[in-house]
CSV table of C-alpha atoms in Angstrom, one decimal:
chain,number,residue,atom,x,y,z
A,1,MET,CA,171.8,196.3,81.9
A,2,LYS,CA,171.9,192.3,82.8
A,3,ALA,CA,168.6,191.4,81.8
A,4,PRO,CA,165.0,193.1,81.6
A,5,MET,CA,164.1,192.1,84.8
A,6,ALA,CA,166.2,195.5,85.9
A,7,ALA,CA,163.5,197.4,84.1
A,8,VAL,CA,160.7,195.6,85.5
A,9,LEU,CA,161.6,196.2,89.1
A,10,LEU,CA,161.1,200.1,88.1
A,11,THR,CA,157.5,199.5,88.1
A,12,ALA,CA,157.2,199.4,91.5
A,13,CYS,CA,158.1,202.8,92.4
A,14,ALA,CA,157.7,206.2,90.7
A,15,ILE,CA,160.8,208.7,90.7
A,16,THR,CA,160.3,211.5,93.0
A,17,VAL,CA,160.5,214.7,90.7
A,18,SER,CA,159.0,218.0,91.4
A,19,ALA,CA,156.2,219.4,89.2
A,20,GLN,CA,158.5,222.6,88.5
A,21,SER,CA,161.3,220.4,87.5
A,22,ARG,CA,159.6,217.9,84.9
A,23,PRO,CA,160.7,219.0,81.3
A,24,ASN,CA,158.0,219.6,78.3
A,25,ILE,CA,159.1,216.6,75.9
A,26,VAL,CA,159.1,216.7,72.0
A,27,LEU,CA,160.3,213.5,70.6
A,28,MET,CA,160.8,213.4,67.0
A,29,MET,CA,161.7,210.3,64.9
A,30,ALA,CA,162.4,210.6,61.1
A,31,ASP,CA,161.3,208.0,58.5
A,32,ASP,CA,163.9,206.0,57.0
A,33,LEU,CA,166.7,208.5,58.0
A,34,GLY,CA,169.5,206.4,59.0
A,35,TYR,CA,172.6,207.4,61.3
A,36,GLU,CA,174.8,208.5,58.4
A,37,CYS,CA,172.3,211.5,57.5
A,38,LEU,CA,173.6,213.6,60.5
A,39,SER,CA,176.8,215.6,59.6
A,40,ALA,CA,177.6,215.8,63.1
A,41,ASN,CA,177.8,211.7,63.1
A,42,GLY,CA,180.6,212.1,60.3
A,43,GLY,CA,177.8,211.4,57.7
A,44,ALA,CA,177.9,212.5,54.2
A,45,PRO,CA,176.9,213.9,51.9
A,46,TYR,CA,174.2,215.4,54.2
A,47,ARG,CA,173.9,218.7,55.9
A,48,THR,CA,172.0,219.2,59.0
A,49,PRO,CA,173.2,222.3,60.7
A,50,VAL,CA,170.4,222.8,63.3
A,51,LEU,CA,170.6,219.2,64.6
A,52,ASP,CA,174.4,219.4,64.7
A,53,GLU,CA,174.2,222.4,66.8
A,54,LEU,CA,171.5,220.7,69.2
A,55,ALA,CA,174.0,217.6,69.5
A,56,ALA,CA,177.0,220.4,70.3
A,57,GLN,CA,175.0,222.0,72.7
A,58,GLY,CA,173.3,219.0,74.0
A,59,LEU,CA,173.9,215.1,74.0
A,60,ARG,CA,174.8,212.8,70.6
A,61,PHE,CA,174.6,209.2,71.1
A,62,THR,CA,176.4,207.1,68.6
A,63,ASN,CA,175.0,203.4,69.7
A,64,CYS,CA,171.4,203.7,69.2
A,65,VAL,CA,169.6,200.9,67.3
A,66,ALA,CA,166.2,201.0,66.1
A,67,GLN,CA,164.3,198.2,64.5
A,68,PRO,CA,165.1,197.9,60.7
A,69,LEU,CA,161.4,198.5,59.8
A,70,CYS,CA,158.7,201.2,60.5
A,71,THR,CA,156.1,199.4,62.3
A,72,PRO,CA,158.2,197.1,64.6
A,73,SER,CA,160.2,200.2,65.5
A,74,ARG,CA,156.9,202.2,66.5
A,75,ALA,CA,155.8,199.5,68.7
A,76,LYS,CA,158.8,199.1,70.3
A,77,ILE,CA,159.5,202.9,71.1
A,78,MET,CA,155.9,203.7,72.1
A,79,THR,CA,155.7,200.4,74.4
A,80,GLY,CA,159.0,199.8,75.9
A,81,ARG,CA,158.8,196.2,75.0
A,82,TYR,CA,160.8,193.9,72.5
A,83,ASN,CA,159.0,192.7,69.6
A,84,PHE,CA,158.6,189.5,70.2
A,85,ARG,CA,156.3,190.5,73.6
A,86,ASN,CA,153.8,192.4,71.3
A,87,TYR,CA,154.6,192.3,67.6
A,88,LYS,CA,152.0,190.7,65.3
A,89,THR,CA,152.0,192.2,61.8
A,90,PHE,CA,153.0,195.3,59.9
A,91,GLY,CA,150.5,198.0,60.3
A,92,LEU,CA,148.9,197.5,63.8
A,93,LEU,CA,149.6,198.2,67.2
A,94,ASP,CA,147.9,195.8,69.7
A,95,PRO,CA,145.4,197.8,71.5
A,96,ARG,CA,145.8,195.9,74.7
A,97,GLU,CA,149.1,197.6,75.1
A,98,LYS,CA,150.3,200.4,77.2
A,99,THR,CA,152.3,203.4,75.3
A,100,PHE,CA,154.2,206.4,76.9
A,101,GLY,CA,151.0,208.2,75.9
A,102,HIS,CA,149.5,206.6,78.8
A,103,VAL,CA,152.5,207.2,81.1
A,104,LEU,CA,152.6,210.9,80.2
A,105,ARG,CA,148.8,211.7,80.4
A,106,LYS,CA,148.5,209.8,83.7
A,107,ALA,CA,151.3,212.1,84.9
A,108,GLY,CA,149.5,215.0,84.1
A,109,TYR,CA,151.0,216.1,81.0
A,110,ALA,CA,149.0,217.1,77.6
A,111,THR,CA,149.9,214.9,74.9
A,112,CYS,CA,149.8,215.3,71.2
A,113,ILE,CA,150.9,213.3,68.2
A,114,VAL,CA,151.4,214.4,64.7
A,115,GLY,CA,152.9,212.9,61.5
A,116,LYS,CA,152.7,209.3,60.4
A,117,TRP,CA,150.4,206.6,62.3
A,118,GLN,CA,150.4,203.3,60.3
A,119,LEU,CA,149.5,201.6,63.5
A,120,GLY,CA,145.5,200.7,62.8
A,121,ARG,CA,142.7,202.4,60.8
A,122,ASP,CA,140.7,203.5,63.7
A,123,ARG,CA,140.7,207.1,64.7
A,124,LYS,CA,139.4,206.0,68.2
A,125,LEU,CA,142.9,204.3,68.5
A,126,ILE,CA,144.6,207.6,68.9
A,127,ASP,CA,142.7,208.5,72.5
A,128,HIS,CA,143.0,205.0,73.5
A,129,PHE,CA,146.5,204.9,73.2
A,130,GLY,CA,147.0,208.2,75.5
A,131,PHE,CA,146.7,211.3,72.9
A,132,ASP,CA,144.6,214.2,73.7
A,133,GLU,CA,145.2,215.7,70.3
A,134,TYR,CA,146.3,214.7,66.6
A,135,CYS,CA,147.1,215.3,63.1
A,136,LEU,CA,148.1,212.3,61.2
A,137,TRP,CA,148.7,210.9,57.7
A,138,TRP,CA,147.9,207.0,57.1
A,139,LEU,CA,145.2,206.9,59.9
A,140,GLU,CA,142.3,205.5,57.8
A,141,ASN,CA,143.7,205.8,54.3
A,142,LYS,CA,147.1,206.1,52.8
A,143,GLY,CA,147.4,208.4,50.2
A,144,PRO,CA,150.1,210.6,48.9
A,145,ARG,CA,152.9,210.7,51.3
A,146,PHE,CA,153.5,214.8,50.8
A,147,GLY,CA,150.8,216.1,48.7
A,148,ASN,CA,148.4,214.5,51.3
A,149,VAL,CA,146.5,217.0,53.0
A,150,GLY,CA,143.1,215.6,51.7
A,151,GLU,CA,144.4,212.6,53.7
A,152,LEU,CA,145.0,214.2,57.0
A,153,ILE,CA,142.8,213.7,60.1
A,154,GLN,CA,143.1,216.3,62.6
A,155,ASN,CA,141.2,215.6,66.1
A,156,GLY,CA,138.9,213.6,64.1
A,157,GLU,CA,138.0,215.8,61.1
A,158,VAL,CA,139.7,215.0,57.6
A,159,LEU,CA,141.6,218.4,56.3
A,160,PRO,CA,140.2,219.5,53.0
A,161,GLY,CA,143.6,219.9,51.2
A,162,LYS,CA,142.5,222.2,48.4
A,163,LYS,CA,145.5,224.6,48.9
A,164,GLY,CA,148.5,222.6,47.7
A,165,GLU,CA,149.9,222.5,51.2
A,166,TYR,CA,152.9,220.1,51.8
A,167,GLY,CA,151.7,217.6,54.5
A,168,PRO,CA,155.0,218.1,56.6
A,169,ASP,CA,154.5,221.6,57.2
A,170,VAL,CA,150.8,221.0,58.0
A,171,VAL,CA,151.5,218.6,60.8
A,172,SER,CA,154.3,220.6,62.1
A,173,ASN,CA,151.9,223.8,62.4
A,174,PHE,CA,149.5,222.0,64.1
A,175,MET,CA,151.9,220.5,66.7
A,176,LEU,CA,153.5,224.2,67.1
A,177,ASP,CA,149.9,225.4,67.8
A,178,PHE,CA,149.4,222.6,70.4
A,179,ILE,CA,152.4,223.7,71.9
A,180,SER,CA,151.5,227.3,72.3
A,181,ARG,CA,148.2,226.4,73.9
A,182,HIS,CA,149.5,224.2,76.3
A,183,LYS,CA,152.9,226.2,77.2
A,184,LYS,CA,151.6,226.9,80.9
A,185,GLU,CA,151.5,223.2,81.6
A,186,PRO,CA,153.8,220.2,81.0
A,187,PHE,CA,153.3,218.8,77.4
A,188,PHE,CA,154.4,215.6,75.3
A,189,CYS,CA,154.8,215.8,71.7
A,190,TYR,CA,155.5,212.6,69.8
A,191,TYR,CA,156.1,213.4,65.8
A,192,PRO,CA,156.8,210.4,63.9
A,193,MET,CA,157.8,212.4,60.8
A,194,ILE,CA,156.6,211.9,57.5
A,195,LEU,CA,159.8,212.9,55.9
A,196,THR,CA,162.4,211.4,54.6
A,197,HIS,CA,160.4,208.2,53.2
A,198,SER,CA,160.6,207.7,49.8
A,199,PRO,CA,158.9,208.7,47.1
A,200,PHE,CA,162.0,210.7,46.5
A,201,VAL,CA,160.7,214.3,45.5
A,202,ALA,CA,161.0,217.9,45.7
A,203,THR,CA,160.6,219.7,49.1
A,204,PRO,CA,159.5,223.2,48.8
A,205,ASP,CA,163.2,224.4,49.0
A,206,SER,CA,164.2,222.1,46.2
A,207,GLY,CA,164.1,224.6,43.3
A,208,GLU,CA,163.3,224.1,39.8
A,209,GLY,CA,164.6,221.6,37.8
A,210,GLN,CA,164.8,217.6,37.7
A,211,LYS,CA,167.0,215.9,39.9
A,212,SER,CA,168.3,212.5,41.2
A,213,ASN,CA,166.6,210.6,43.9
A,214,GLU,CA,169.9,210.9,45.9
A,215,GLU,CA,169.8,214.5,45.2
A,216,TYR,CA,165.7,214.7,46.6
A,217,PHE,CA,166.6,212.8,49.3
A,218,ALA,CA,169.3,215.2,50.5
A,219,ASP,CA,166.8,217.9,50.0
A,220,MET,CA,164.5,216.0,52.1
A,221,VAL,CA,167.1,215.5,55.1
A,222,SER,CA,167.8,219.0,54.7
A,223,TYR,CA,164.2,219.7,55.2
A,224,THR,CA,163.7,217.7,58.0
A,225,ASP,CA,166.5,219.6,59.8
A,226,LYS,CA,164.9,222.8,58.9
A,227,ILE,CA,161.4,221.7,60.8
A,228,VAL,CA,163.6,220.8,63.9
A,229,GLY,CA,164.8,224.4,63.8
A,230,ARG,CA,161.2,225.7,63.4
A,231,ILE,CA,160.1,223.7,66.4
A,232,ARG,CA,163.4,225.1,68.5
A,233,ASP,CA,162.7,228.8,67.6
A,234,HIS,CA,159.0,228.2,68.5
A,235,LEU,CA,160.2,227.1,71.8
A,236,VAL,CA,162.5,230.2,72.1
A,237,ASP,CA,159.8,232.3,71.0
A,238,LEU,CA,157.4,231.0,73.7
A,239,GLY,CA,160.2,231.3,76.5
A,240,ILE,CA,159.7,227.7,77.3
A,241,ALA,CA,163.0,226.2,75.0
A,242,GLU,CA,164.7,226.1,78.6
A,243,ASN,CA,163.0,223.0,80.4
A,244,THR,CA,161.8,221.7,77.0
A,245,LEU,CA,163.8,218.3,76.1
A,246,LEU,CA,164.2,217.8,72.4
A,247,LEU,CA,165.0,214.4,71.5
A,248,PHE,CA,165.5,213.5,67.8
A,249,THR,CA,166.0,209.9,66.6
A,250,GLY,CA,165.2,207.8,63.2
A,251,ASP,CA,162.8,204.8,62.8
A,252,ASN,CA,165.5,202.7,60.8
A,253,GLY,CA,168.1,202.9,58.1
A,254,THR,CA,167.9,205.0,55.2
A,255,GLY,CA,165.8,203.1,52.2
A,256,ARG,CA,168.0,201.0,50.3
A,257,GLY,CA,167.6,203.0,46.9
A,258,ILE,CA,170.0,205.5,48.5
A,259,LYS,CA,173.4,204.5,48.1
A,260,ASN,CA,175.7,207.1,48.1
A,261,GLY,CA,176.1,207.8,51.9
A,262,ALA,CA,179.2,207.4,54.2
A,263,VAL,CA,180.1,207.5,57.7
A,264,ASP,CA,183.7,209.1,58.6
A,265,GLY,CA,184.6,208.2,54.7
A,266,GLN,CA,183.2,204.6,55.1
A,267,PRO,CA,180.5,203.7,52.6
A,268,TRP,CA,177.1,203.2,54.6
A,269,PRO,CA,174.5,202.5,52.0
A,270,GLY,CA,170.7,202.5,52.9
A,271,GLY,CA,169.7,199.4,54.6
A,272,LYS,CA,166.1,199.5,55.4
A,273,ALA,CA,164.6,196.5,56.4
A,274,SER,CA,167.6,194.5,56.8
A,275,ASN,CA,168.9,193.0,59.8
A,276,ALA,CA,172.4,192.0,58.2
A,277,ASN,CA,174.6,195.0,59.0
A,278,GLU,CA,174.9,198.5,60.9
A,279,THR,CA,173.0,200.4,57.9
A,280,GLY,CA,169.3,198.9,58.7
A,281,SER,CA,169.0,199.6,62.5
A,282,ARG,CA,171.6,202.0,63.5
A,283,VAL,CA,170.0,205.4,63.9
A,284,PRO,CA,171.2,209.0,65.1
A,285,LEU,CA,170.0,210.0,68.4
A,286,VAL,CA,170.5,213.8,69.4
A,287,ALA,CA,169.1,215.3,72.8
A,288,TYR,CA,168.8,218.8,73.6
A,289,TRP,CA,167.5,220.1,77.2
A,290,PRO,CA,169.5,223.1,78.2
A,291,ALA,CA,167.7,222.7,82.0
A,292,GLY,CA,169.4,219.5,82.0
A,293,GLY,CA,172.6,220.9,82.5
A,294,VAL,CA,174.6,218.6,80.1
A,295,ARG,CA,176.2,220.2,77.0
A,296,GLY,CA,178.7,219.1,74.2
A,297,LYS,CA,178.6,215.3,75.2
A,298,VAL,CA,179.2,212.4,73.2
A,299,PHE,CA,178.1,208.9,74.3
A,300,ASP,CA,178.6,205.1,73.1
A,301,ASP,CA,176.1,203.7,76.0
A,302,PRO,CA,174.2,200.8,73.8
A,303,ILE,CA,170.8,202.2,73.5
A,304,ASP,CA,167.7,200.5,72.1
A,305,PHE,CA,163.9,201.8,71.5
A,306,SER,CA,162.6,200.0,74.6
A,307,ASP,CA,164.4,202.4,76.8
A,308,PHE,CA,162.6,205.6,75.7
A,309,LEU,CA,159.5,204.9,77.5
A,310,PRO,CA,161.1,204.3,80.7
A,311,SER,CA,163.4,207.4,80.4
A,312,LEU,CA,160.3,209.6,79.7
A,313,ALA,CA,158.5,207.9,82.7
A,314,GLU,CA,161.6,208.9,85.0
A,315,LEU,CA,161.8,212.3,83.8
A,316,ALA,CA,158.5,213.1,84.4
A,317,GLY,CA,158.2,211.5,87.8
A,318,THR,CA,155.9,208.5,87.3
A,319,SER,CA,155.6,204.9,87.2
A,320,LEU,CA,155.8,202.5,84.6
A,321,PRO,CA,153.0,200.5,83.5
A,322,GLU,CA,151.9,197.9,86.2
A,323,ASP,CA,151.9,194.4,85.6
A,324,ILE,CA,153.4,194.0,82.3
A,325,THR,CA,157.4,193.5,81.6
A,326,ILE,CA,159.0,196.8,80.4
A,327,ASP,CA,162.1,195.6,78.7
A,328,GLY,CA,163.6,199.4,78.4
A,329,HIS,CA,166.4,200.6,80.5
A,330,SER,CA,166.4,204.5,81.4
A,331,PHE,CA,168.9,206.9,80.0
A,332,ALA,CA,167.3,209.9,81.9
A,333,GLY,CA,170.4,209.9,84.1
A,334,ARG,CA,172.4,210.8,81.1
A,335,LEU,CA,170.3,213.8,80.2
A,336,ARG,CA,170.5,215.1,83.7
A,337,GLY,CA,174.4,214.6,84.0
A,338,ASP,CA,173.7,212.2,87.0
A,339,ALA,CA,177.3,210.7,88.1
A,340,ASP,CA,175.9,207.7,89.3
A,341,HIS,CA,174.0,206.6,86.2
A,342,LYS,CA,174.8,203.3,84.8
A,343,PRO,CA,174.0,202.3,81.3
A,344,ARG,CA,173.1,199.3,79.7
A,345,ASP,CA,175.6,196.6,79.2
A,346,TRP,CA,174.1,195.5,76.3
A,347,ALA,CA,171.2,196.4,73.7
A,348,TYR,CA,169.2,194.1,72.1
A,349,LEU,CA,166.9,193.8,68.7
A,350,CYS,CA,164.4,191.0,67.9
A,351,TYR,CA,163.2,191.3,64.3
A,352,TYR,CA,160.3,189.6,62.7
A,353,GLY,CA,160.3,191.8,59.4
A,354,LYS,CA,156.4,192.6,58.4
A,355,LYS,CA,154.7,189.6,60.2
A,356,ARG,CA,155.6,187.5,62.9
A,357,GLY,CA,157.7,184.2,62.5
A,358,GLN,CA,161.3,183.7,62.6
A,359,ALA,CA,163.1,186.2,64.5
A,360,SER,CA,166.4,187.6,63.6
A,361,HIS,CA,168.3,188.6,66.6
A,362,PHE,CA,171.5,190.2,68.0
A,363,VAL,CA,173.1,191.7,71.2
A,364,ARG,CA,175.4,194.2,71.1
A,365,ASP,CA,177.8,196.4,73.7
A,366,THR,CA,179.9,199.4,72.9
A,367,ARG,CA,181.9,197.7,70.3
A,368,TYR,CA,180.6,194.0,69.8
A,369,LYS,CA,177.8,192.5,68.1
A,370,LEU,CA,176.7,188.9,68.5
A,371,TYR,CA,174.1,187.4,66.0
A,372,GLU,CA,172.1,184.1,66.4
A,373,GLY,CA,174.5,181.2,65.0
A,374,GLU,CA,177.6,183.0,66.8
A,375,ARG,CA,178.3,185.6,63.6
A,376,PHE,CA,180.7,188.0,65.6
A,377,PHE,CA,181.5,191.4,64.6
A,378,ASP,CA,183.4,194.7,65.5
A,379,PHE,CA,180.6,197.0,64.4
A,380,LEU,CA,182.9,200.2,64.8
A,381,ALA,CA,185.8,198.6,62.3
A,382,ASP,CA,183.3,196.7,60.2
A,383,PRO,CA,179.9,198.6,60.0
A,384,LEU,CA,179.1,196.7,56.9
A,385,HIS,CA,179.9,193.1,58.6
A,386,LYS,CA,182.2,191.8,55.6
A,387,ASN,CA,184.7,190.2,58.1
A,388,PRO,CA,183.1,187.9,61.1
A,389,ILE,CA,185.2,187.8,64.0
A,390,ASP,CA,186.7,184.0,64.9
A,391,PRO,CA,186.5,184.3,68.9
A,392,THR,CA,189.1,181.6,69.0
A,393,GLN,CA,191.6,183.5,67.1
A,394,ALA,CA,190.7,186.9,68.8
A,395,GLY,CA,192.2,188.9,71.6
A,396,GLN,CA,191.2,188.9,75.1
A,397,GLU,CA,188.7,192.1,75.1
A,398,ALA,CA,186.9,190.1,71.8
A,399,ARG,CA,186.9,186.7,73.7
A,400,ASP,CA,185.3,188.7,76.8
A,401,ALA,CA,182.8,190.3,74.7
A,402,PHE,CA,181.6,186.9,73.0
A,403,GLU,CA,181.1,185.4,76.2
A,404,ALA,CA,179.1,188.2,77.8
A,405,LEU,CA,177.2,188.6,74.5
A,406,GLY,CA,176.7,185.1,74.3
A,407,LYS,CA,175.0,184.7,77.5
A,408,ALA,CA,173.0,187.5,77.2
A,409,LEU,CA,171.7,186.4,73.6
A,410,ALA,CA,170.9,182.9,75.4
A,411,SER,CA,168.7,184.7,78.0
A,412,MET,CA,166.7,186.4,75.3
A,413,ARG,CA,166.3,183.1,73.3
A,414,ARG,CA,164.6,181.7,76.6
A,415,GLU,CA,162.4,184.8,76.8
A,416,ILE,CA,161.1,184.5,73.2
A,417,ALA,CA,160.5,181.1,73.9
A,418,THR,CA,158.4,181.7,76.7
A,419,GLU,CA,156.6,184.4,75.0
A,420,ASP,CA,156.0,182.3,71.9
A,421,GLU,CA,154.1,179.8,73.7
A,422,ARG,CA,151.9,182.7,75.4
A,423,PHE,CA,151.4,184.6,72.1
A,424,ASP,CA,148.2,183.7,70.0
A,425,ALA,CA,149.0,184.6,66.8
A,426,LYS,CA,145.1,184.1,65.7
A,427,THR,CA,143.9,186.7,68.4
A,428,SER,CA,142.1,189.3,66.9
A,429,PHE,CA,142.3,192.7,68.3
A,430,GLY,CA,138.9,194.7,68.6
A,431,ALA,CA,136.5,196.8,70.5
A,432,LYS,CA,136.5,194.9,73.4
A,433,ASP,CA,140.2,195.1,73.7
A,434,ARG,CA,140.2,199.0,73.5
A,435,GLN,CA,137.4,199.2,76.5
A,436,ALA,CA,139.5,199.2,79.5
A,437,GLY,CA,142.0,201.7,78.3
A,438,ASP,CA,139.3,204.0,76.9
A,439,GLU,CA,137.7,203.9,80.6
A,440,GLN,CA,140.8,204.7,82.0
A,441,GLY,CA,141.7,207.6,79.6
A,442,ALA,CA,138.2,208.9,80.2
A,443,LYS,CA,138.7,209.0,83.8
A,444,THR,CA,142.1,210.8,83.6
A,445,ARG,CA,140.9,213.3,81.4
A,446,GLN,CA,138.3,214.1,83.9
A,447,LYS,CA,140.7,214.3,86.5
A,448,LYS,CA,142.3,216.9,84.4
A,449,ARG,CA,139.5,219.0,83.8
A,450,LYS,CA,138.9,219.3,87.3
A,451,LYS,CA,142.4,220.4,88.2
A,452,LYS,CA,141.9,223.6,85.4
């Protein structure tokens, strides 16, 4: 991808896809689960047999980058836009934004979100952002993360939580029920998971006895894999697995309290919230879609979280939101095995931390990574970025990459300057900002009811 304009051009046309070929879509995003947590990635000490099997029977991407922190990643993956366009502060998504919930609902999909919200403490926001049904933690109150059923809000009602339920199981069960109820129509389920974020505590499968944080975290990774298996098995039982796309990723690197991870024998300590090296932002990405026809492929395409919205829109045969810049580049062609699919030339990350201010940013291709200040690394050979490359002393491949990435970073720097001029940090996001989206959502739901 030469520049974000490539994505903007997609807004002018919808991809023609027959209603019969449009896949159901389940997008799962684990919380604080880094690249090293999948054994399919060469990660240790973890075991993820279900995800490994899905990767072996589908696609595994080795070069996907999230934002290093949760809210920035959620804003980016849901809107298809770089953080410098719409990120204000932690725990908030600007209600004026359009999300993949809007895009898929408009395309006729039944939409559902379960898991962790953390994007504004108002129940009305869920429908406003394009989701028909929900079961969420951290929507109004941030209570206990796992024994949280008394804090979970499901379609407007607080669940009583008097039976000692495990929160991840409750939200997963609600999504499985939603799928059962909508198995005869296209559906989109977005599952920003509650696992594997701290506190590192026992799962229902941990057994008796006290364990270390590292051991509990490994249990939590295993339980996440188990939940993925339950979802896959439910789709099989319903007879709809063939044309359901399962996507699995993580919202950022593993928490920095976990230091025993490795990839192919190289140390890979948790790097959440840091943009200093690979451990904060490189995340797993597995895609499984039998009807897509691609099996057992591994790709090193540069992918960042802005790419999900245009990919889902293309698969659903619908257009992108109008009158706004969408930065992402669709990777739908990879999922279908299109011979003419052209991946991005580079992926980009702009990171502010919890509050908008000075940005840390980089561009990367399939091997090299360039930060502001001409800090240049071979991220495959040096994932912890201990050995910066002097391009004047490097080989031709590295020099060419340094030049190309330098041009890309300069173009992004100009974009940031333009957006900073437009961005009003004092703007308050409230009821008026939701009104237009609410009215559009009501019209879309009314059309769907008439069709039924």
